[in-house]
Structure formats: structure tokens, C-alpha cells
């Protein structure tokens, strides 16, 4: 059976905000909170749902509730009140089949049969959910609007008002210098670049892009490959300084960051174009499908990197789509190389 997202979080393969952990239980922030406080309390051992509990799990489940109590006190919601629920199987609304308990609070949650409840517990049977005709209409409308928003969010040409867009700025040299290792050479002139021999091109690699060069990769030509690996340490970087900004960069700026920063290079074009050729070290996250690849992104894109993104060049819609998603998940400096693949290849002619 395929491992659930929670098993991968417990194994530290996927990042999560951990609120509590001991040998048997972990509590993490819910990625899509349904209330101001929304924490998932998860027994580490794989138990698919309440229905799979055994007598011997009595102590474990009891401890889950004590963790919920302590967390509620920690968040200051104990006095006003909160809810601890678990969804069981399809009709219970369970989507992740690894037993977990939702701790919800921080606002009045309404009654258990409220139409606004997004986490109806297993014990909330039809007796508790008696819908009126009006409520049915509201639910149908809400689902329709939700689907429309979801579809829009996945569309690279989405309507901006419901797609988070971060401020686009043109980067300055100062923005670039912040993230460069002290020894990074000045940008190469395009003319010099064109004159590099294949052997020199081979020797040039980005500082710390973690992807391996692949077939179709176009290496960066550099007149002076950086010094040996022990000196390739980018300065300490502050990733909290620009929460809402995505910066656009020129070819020269891109070359400097690519060579001299601790970076992660993303090619936002489609897989077919990527296979035909891409910049050495790039990893392919197609902008048009990036929403569906969020778990993969979170698992594989290191948080301590300067993010460099390119696509075909021009409007850079695909790159901006990937950038917006990364910024939503709190990634650090994000730069878009606006010349993209078109300029990159023309510089190399
Ligand atoms: P349920 O629908 O009761 O199975 O609850 C599953 C919960 O897991 C939902 O509230 C999701 O928002 C949450 N969830 C899914 N993926 C993640 C993740 N990577 N990190 C944190 N919470 C997640």
C-alpha cells in the first residue's frame, strides 16, 4: 500500500510545522487550516483510522487527547473552547488514511451540525446533519464556487483576484550581491561567453544547485570556474527579509547568482521542452501543473536556497506561477530570469 503523506512527514521526507513530538505521537499544523488553530495530532504507528484501532491502543488514544489538551492550553484556546475530531473512512470525510485527530479552535466553531463545519467527526451521523432545502442550495453553491476557485488556481492564466500574486520587482545589483559568495567573479560579457571552449564549459558548474546535470543540459560557460568545493560557501542568507517579493533578473544577474549563490534552479517549461534542452542543473517543475506538485516541491526544494526560475522568456507566466506557489509556502529569495531559455540559447550561439 502506498505510504501516506503523514508517514512521509513522520519520516522527515516532507517538511511540516511540528507543534509537538514524542516517541509515539507527532502534532503538526494543518496545511489548509479550517480554523485559526488547526493542528493534526497523529499517532506515529500506522493505524489507518478509528476503525482500525485495537484494545491495546487505548493508552495511545488517551495520550492523543492529553496532547490536544496541552496544545490547546499552549495556544490559549482552552478557556474559550475548542474541538477535537477525527474523520473515519469515506462517509466520515477522511482523506488521509493514517489515524489523526484535528484540534480546531481560536474562533466560535458553531454546532456540530453546522453546514460550515469542514471536519465532521465519525460520530456525527445523519441524525446530526439534517439539511434544509435552503442549506442544500448553499452547500451546492459553495462546492461550485470552491471547484471554480480550485480550477482557477491550477490554471497558469488564472484570474488574478483569486490567485495570490506577489509583488514583482526588477532586481538591483544590491539584491543580487546579498546572496553571492565573496569570491564570485564579475559577470562574463556575452562575447567572452561565446568564445569558451567546450572543455571550459564542461568545468563550469553552479555553486550548489543540487540536481545533477542531465541529458539535454546546457552548461554555463564561465571563464573562471569557481575555486575548489571547500571555498564554495555562500554567505549566511536572510530569507525573512522579503516575504512578498518576486524579483526579475537579467542575464548577467542570472549568471552571477547561478555561479555564485547557494541556489536551486527550476525550469518552469513543459517536460518536452525540458527534455530537448535546459540549463545545466535545472529541475523541471512545469508552471501549468505546479499546484498538483506542491507535496513534491515541498519535499525536494530546500528552504535554504536562492530560488532561480526560468521558462521560455518574455512574460514569464510559467515562471511567475511557480514563483507565486513557492512564495506562498514561505520560500526565500525568488528570482525569475526573464530572458529565459530563448535568451540563454541565443547568448550561447
Ligand atoms: P482528513 O480529511 O480528516 O483525512 O484530514 C487530512 C488533513 O490533512 C486535512 O485537513 C489536510 O489539510 C491535512 N494535510 C494534508 N497534507 C498535509 C501536509 N502536507 N501537511 C499538513 N497537513 C496536511
JSON list of N, CA and C and ligand atoms in Angstrom, two decimals, residues 5-6 9 14-17 28-34 38 40 42 85-88 92-98 100 102 118-119 295 298, ligand 1:
[
{"chain": "A", "resi": 5, "resn": "UNK", "atom": "N", "xyz": [0.90, 10.69, 3.22]},
{"chain": "A", "resi": 5, "resn": "UNK", "atom": "CA", "xyz": [1.67, 11.92, 3.41]},
{"chain": "A", "resi": 5, "resn": "UNK", "atom": "C", "xyz": [2.15, 12.03, 4.86]},
{"chain": "A", "resi": 6, "resn": "UNK", "atom": "N", "xyz": [1.34, 11.53, 5.80]},
{"chain": "A", "resi": 6, "resn": "UNK", "atom": "CA", "xyz": [1.75, 11.63, 7.20]},
{"chain": "A", "resi": 6, "resn": "UNK", "atom": "C", "xyz": [2.94, 10.71, 7.50]},
{"chain": "A", "resi": 9, "resn": "UNK", "atom": "N", "xyz": [5.85, 12.57, 6.38]},
{"chain": "A", "resi": 9, "resn": "UNK", "atom": "CA", "xyz": [6.19, 13.67, 7.30]},
{"chain": "A", "resi": 9, "resn": "UNK", "atom": "C", "xyz": [6.89, 13.10, 8.54]},
{"chain": "A", "resi": 14, "resn": "UNK", "atom": "N", "xyz": [9.08, 14.92, 4.16]},
{"chain": "A", "resi": 14, "resn": "UNK", "atom": "CA", "xyz": [8.32, 16.10, 3.73]},
{"chain": "A", "resi": 14, "resn": "UNK", "atom": "C", "xyz": [8.30, 17.06, 4.92]},
{"chain": "A", "resi": 15, "resn": "UNK", "atom": "N", "xyz": [8.54, 18.34, 4.67]},
{"chain": "A", "resi": 15, "resn": "UNK", "atom": "CA", "xyz": [8.55, 19.27, 5.81]},
{"chain": "A", "resi": 15, "resn": "UNK", "atom": "C", "xyz": [7.16, 19.54, 6.36]},
{"chain": "A", "resi": 16, "resn": "UNK", "atom": "N", "xyz": [7.11, 19.83, 7.61]},
{"chain": "A", "resi": 16, "resn": "UNK", "atom": "CA", "xyz": [5.84, 20.22, 8.25]},
{"chain": "A", "resi": 16, "resn": "UNK", "atom": "C", "xyz": [6.21, 21.06, 9.47]},
{"chain": "A", "resi": 17, "resn": "UNK", "atom": "N", "xyz": [5.25, 21.85, 9.92]},
{"chain": "A", "resi": 17, "resn": "UNK", "atom": "CA", "xyz": [5.49, 22.64, 11.13]},
{"chain": "A", "resi": 17, "resn": "UNK", "atom": "C", "xyz": [5.09, 21.79, 12.33]},
{"chain": "A", "resi": 28, "resn": "UNK", "atom": "N", "xyz": [1.25, 18.34, 14.05]},
{"chain": "A", "resi": 28, "resn": "UNK", "atom": "CA", "xyz": [1.72, 19.29, 13.04]},
{"chain": "A", "resi": 28, "resn": "UNK", "atom": "C", "xyz": [0.61, 20.28, 12.70]},
{"chain": "A", "resi": 29, "resn": "UNK", "atom": "N", "xyz": [0.99, 21.44, 12.19]},
{"chain": "A", "resi": 29, "resn": "UNK", "atom": "CA", "xyz": [-0.01, 22.38, 11.69]},
{"chain": "A", "resi": 29, "resn": "UNK", "atom": "C", "xyz": [-0.66, 21.82, 10.45]},
{"chain": "A", "resi": 30, "resn": "UNK", "atom": "N", "xyz": [-1.95, 21.97, 10.32]},
{"chain": "A", "resi": 30, "resn": "UNK", "atom": "CA", "xyz": [-2.64, 21.54, 9.11]},
{"chain": "A", "resi": 30, "resn": "UNK", "atom": "C", "xyz": [-2.27, 22.49, 7.97]},
{"chain": "A", "resi": 31, "resn": "UNK", "atom": "N", "xyz": [-2.01, 21.91, 6.80]},
{"chain": "A", "resi": 31, "resn": "UNK", "atom": "CA", "xyz": [-1.55, 22.73, 5.67]},
{"chain": "A", "resi": 31, "resn": "UNK", "atom": "C", "xyz": [-2.68, 23.60, 5.12]},
{"chain": "A", "resi": 32, "resn": "UNK", "atom": "N", "xyz": [-3.92, 23.21, 5.37]},
{"chain": "A", "resi": 32, "resn": "UNK", "atom": "CA", "xyz": [-5.07, 24.00, 4.90]},
{"chain": "A", "resi": 32, "resn": "UNK", "atom": "C", "xyz": [-5.99, 24.25, 6.09]},
{"chain": "A", "resi": 33, "resn": "UNK", "atom": "N", "xyz": [-5.59, 25.17, 6.98]},
{"chain": "A", "resi": 33, "resn": "UNK", "atom": "CA", "xyz": [-6.33, 25.31, 8.24]},
{"chain": "A", "resi": 33, "resn": "UNK", "atom": "C", "xyz": [-7.79, 25.68, 8.05]},
{"chain": "A", "resi": 34, "resn": "UNK", "atom": "N", "xyz": [-8.66, 24.99, 8.80]},
{"chain": "A", "resi": 34, "resn": "UNK", "atom": "CA", "xyz": [-10.10, 25.28, 8.76]},
{"chain": "A", "resi": 34, "resn": "UNK", "atom": "C", "xyz": [-10.51, 26.18, 9.90]},
{"chain": "A", "resi": 38, "resn": "UNK", "atom": "N", "xyz": [-5.46, 25.05, 13.92]},
{"chain": "A", "resi": 38, "resn": "UNK", "atom": "CA", "xyz": [-5.81, 23.76, 13.31]},
{"chain": "A", "resi": 38, "resn": "UNK", "atom": "C", "xyz": [-4.55, 22.91, 13.29]},
{"chain": "A", "resi": 40, "resn": "UNK", "atom": "N", "xyz": [-2.96, 18.87, 13.61]},
{"chain": "A", "resi": 40, "resn": "UNK", "atom": "CA", "xyz": [-3.27, 17.45, 13.46]},
{"chain": "A", "resi": 40, "resn": "UNK", "atom": "C", "xyz": [-2.42, 16.68, 14.46]},
{"chain": "A", "resi": 42, "resn": "UNK", "atom": "N", "xyz": [-1.15, 13.13, 15.47]},
{"chain": "A", "resi": 42, "resn": "UNK", "atom": "CA", "xyz": [-1.03, 11.90, 14.68]},
{"chain": "A", "resi": 42, "resn": "UNK", "atom": "C", "xyz": [-0.23, 10.85, 15.43]},
{"chain": "A", "resi": 85, "resn": "UNK", "atom": "N", "xyz": [-11.55, 16.32, 16.76]},
{"chain": "A", "resi": 85, "resn": "UNK", "atom": "CA", "xyz": [-12.37, 15.39, 15.97]},
{"chain": "A", "resi": 85, "resn": "UNK", "atom": "C", "xyz": [-11.47, 14.51, 15.11]},
{"chain": "A", "resi": 86, "resn": "UNK", "atom": "N", "xyz": [-12.05, 13.39, 14.71]},
{"chain": "A", "resi": 86, "resn": "UNK", "atom": "CA", "xyz": [-11.35, 12.53, 13.75]},
{"chain": "A", "resi": 86, "resn": "UNK", "atom": "C", "xyz": [-12.36, 12.07, 12.71]},
{"chain": "A", "resi": 87, "resn": "UNK", "atom": "N", "xyz": [-11.96, 12.05, 11.48]},
{"chain": "A", "resi": 87, "resn": "UNK", "atom": "CA", "xyz": [-12.84, 11.59, 10.40]},
{"chain": "A", "resi": 87, "resn": "UNK", "atom": "C", "xyz": [-12.51, 10.14, 10.09]},
{"chain": "A", "resi": 88, "resn": "UNK", "atom": "N", "xyz": [-13.54, 9.34, 9.86]},
{"chain": "A", "resi": 88, "resn": "UNK", "atom": "CA", "xyz": [-13.30, 7.91, 9.64]},
{"chain": "A", "resi": 88, "resn": "UNK", "atom": "C", "xyz": [-13.90, 7.47, 8.31]},
{"chain": "A", "resi": 92, "resn": "UNK", "atom": "N", "xyz": [-17.14, 9.56, 6.53]},
{"chain": "A", "resi": 92, "resn": "UNK", "atom": "CA", "xyz": [-16.66, 10.45, 7.60]},
{"chain": "A", "resi": 92, "resn": "UNK", "atom": "C", "xyz": [-15.81, 11.58, 7.07]},
{"chain": "A", "resi": 93, "resn": "UNK", "atom": "N", "xyz": [-15.51, 11.54, 5.77]},
{"chain": "A", "resi": 93, "resn": "UNK", "atom": "CA", "xyz": [-14.74, 12.63, 5.17]},
{"chain": "A", "resi": 93, "resn": "UNK", "atom": "C", "xyz": [-13.24, 12.47, 5.32]},
{"chain": "A", "resi": 94, "resn": "UNK", "atom": "N", "xyz": [-12.79, 11.24, 5.63]},
{"chain": "A", "resi": 94, "resn": "UNK", "atom": "CA", "xyz": [-11.35, 11.04, 5.80]},
{"chain": "A", "resi": 94, "resn": "UNK", "atom": "C", "xyz": [-10.65, 11.07, 4.44]},
{"chain": "A", "resi": 95, "resn": "UNK", "atom": "N", "xyz": [-9.56, 11.81, 4.37]},
{"chain": "A", "resi": 95, "resn": "UNK", "atom": "CA", "xyz": [-8.82, 11.87, 3.11]},
{"chain": "A", "resi": 95, "resn": "UNK", "atom": "C", "xyz": [-7.41, 11.29, 3.24]},
{"chain": "A", "resi": 96, "resn": "UNK", "atom": "N", "xyz": [-6.87, 11.32, 4.46]},
{"chain": "A", "resi": 96, "resn": "UNK", "atom": "CA", "xyz": [-5.55, 10.73, 4.67]},
{"chain": "A", "resi": 96, "resn": "UNK", "atom": "C", "xyz": [-5.75, 9.52, 5.59]},
{"chain": "A", "resi": 97, "resn": "UNK", "atom": "N", "xyz": [-5.39, 8.35, 5.07]},
{"chain": "A", "resi": 97, "resn": "UNK", "atom": "CA", "xyz": [-5.73, 7.13, 5.81]},
{"chain": "A", "resi": 97, "resn": "UNK", "atom": "C", "xyz": [-4.60, 6.70, 6.73]},
{"chain": "A", "resi": 98, "resn": "UNK", "atom": "N", "xyz": [-4.32, 7.60, 7.62]},
{"chain": "A", "resi": 98, "resn": "UNK", "atom": "CA", "xyz": [-3.40, 7.37, 8.74]},
{"chain": "A", "resi": 98, "resn": "UNK", "atom": "C", "xyz": [-4.07, 8.12, 9.89]},
{"chain": "A", "resi": 100, "resn": "UNK", "atom": "N", "xyz": [-5.58, 10.29, 12.55]},
{"chain": "A", "resi": 100, "resn": "UNK", "atom": "CA", "xyz": [-5.16, 11.61, 13.05]},
{"chain": "A", "resi": 100, "resn": "UNK", "atom": "C", "xyz": [-6.37, 12.31, 13.64]},
{"chain": "A", "resi": 102, "resn": "UNK", "atom": "N", "xyz": [-8.02, 16.11, 14.55]},
{"chain": "A", "resi": 102, "resn": "UNK", "atom": "CA", "xyz": [-7.95, 17.55, 14.29]},
{"chain": "A", "resi": 102, "resn": "UNK", "atom": "C", "xyz": [-8.21, 18.30, 15.59]},
{"chain": "A", "resi": 118, "resn": "UNK", "atom": "N", "xyz": [-16.09, 21.92, 8.40]},
{"chain": "A", "resi": 118, "resn": "UNK", "atom": "CA", "xyz": [-15.37, 21.22, 7.36]},
{"chain": "A", "resi": 118, "resn": "UNK", "atom": "C", "xyz": [-14.85, 19.88, 7.84]},
{"chain": "A", "resi": 119, "resn": "UNK", "atom": "N", "xyz": [-14.90, 19.63, 9.16]},
{"chain": "A", "resi": 119, "resn": "UNK", "atom": "CA", "xyz": [-14.41, 18.36, 9.65]},
{"chain": "A", "resi": 119, "resn": "UNK", "atom": "C", "xyz": [-15.46, 17.71, 10.54]},
{"chain": "A", "resi": 295, "resn": "UNK", "atom": "N", "xyz": [3.28, 18.86, -2.94]},
{"chain": "A", "resi": 295, "resn": "UNK", "atom": "CA", "xyz": [3.99, 18.00, -1.99]},
{"chain": "A", "resi": 295, "resn": "UNK", "atom": "C", "xyz": [5.41, 17.69, -2.47]},
{"chain": "A", "resi": 298, "resn": "UNK", "atom": "N", "xyz": [7.57, 20.78, -1.94]},
{"chain": "A", "resi": 298, "resn": "UNK", "atom": "CA", "xyz": [7.92, 20.96, -0.53]},
{"chain": "A", "resi": 298, "resn": "UNK", "atom": "C", "xyz": [8.97, 19.96, -0.09]},
{"chain": "B", "resi": 1, "resn": "LIG", "atom": "P1", "xyz": [-8.83, 14.22, 6.90]},
{"chain": "B", "resi": 1, "resn": "LIG", "atom": "O1", "xyz": [-9.56, 14.84, 5.75]},
{"chain": "B", "resi": 1, "resn": "LIG", "atom": "O2", "xyz": [-9.60, 14.14, 8.16]},
{"chain": "B", "resi": 1, "resn": "LIG", "atom": "O3", "xyz": [-8.20, 12.91, 6.49]},
{"chain": "B", "resi": 1, "resn": "LIG", "atom": "O4", "xyz": [-7.66, 15.22, 7.23]},
{"chain": "B", "resi": 1, "resn": "LIG", "atom": "C1", "xyz": [-6.48, 15.30, 6.50]},
{"chain": "B", "resi": 1, "resn": "LIG", "atom": "C2", "xyz": [-5.90, 16.64, 6.80]},
{"chain": "B", "resi": 1, "resn": "LIG", "atom": "O5", "xyz": [-4.53, 16.62, 6.45]},
{"chain": "B", "resi": 1, "resn": "LIG", "atom": "C3", "xyz": [-6.54, 17.79, 6.04]},
{"chain": "B", "resi": 1, "resn": "LIG", "atom": "O6", "xyz": [-7.04, 18.73, 6.94]},
{"chain": "B", "resi": 1, "resn": "LIG", "atom": "C4", "xyz": [-5.39, 18.34, 5.22]},
{"chain": "B", "resi": 1, "resn": "LIG", "atom": "O7", "xyz": [-5.45, 19.74, 5.09]},
{"chain": "B", "resi": 1, "resn": "LIG", "atom": "C5", "xyz": [-4.17, 17.89, 6.00]},
{"chain": "B", "resi": 1, "resn": "LIG", "atom": "N1", "xyz": [-2.94, 17.76, 5.22]},
{"chain": "B", "resi": 1, "resn": "LIG", "atom": "C6", "xyz": [-2.77, 17.16, 4.03]},
{"chain": "B", "resi": 1, "resn": "LIG", "atom": "N2", "xyz": [-1.48, 17.23, 3.64]},
{"chain": "B", "resi": 1, "resn": "LIG", "atom": "C7", "xyz": [-0.82, 17.88, 4.62]},
{"chain": "B", "resi": 1, "resn": "LIG", "atom": "C8", "xyz": [0.53, 18.27, 4.83]},
{"chain": "B", "resi": 1, "resn": "LIG", "atom": "N3", "xyz": [1.48, 18.00, 3.92]},
{"chain": "B", "resi": 1, "resn": "LIG", "atom": "N4", "xyz": [0.84, 18.93, 5.95]},
{"chain": "B", "resi": 1, "resn": "LIG", "atom": "C9", "xyz": [-0.11, 19.21, 6.87]},
{"chain": "B", "resi": 1, "resn": "LIG", "atom": "N5", "xyz": [-1.40, 18.86, 6.75]},
{"chain": "B", "resi": 1, "resn": "LIG", "atom": "C10", "xyz": [-1.76, 18.22, 5.64]}
]
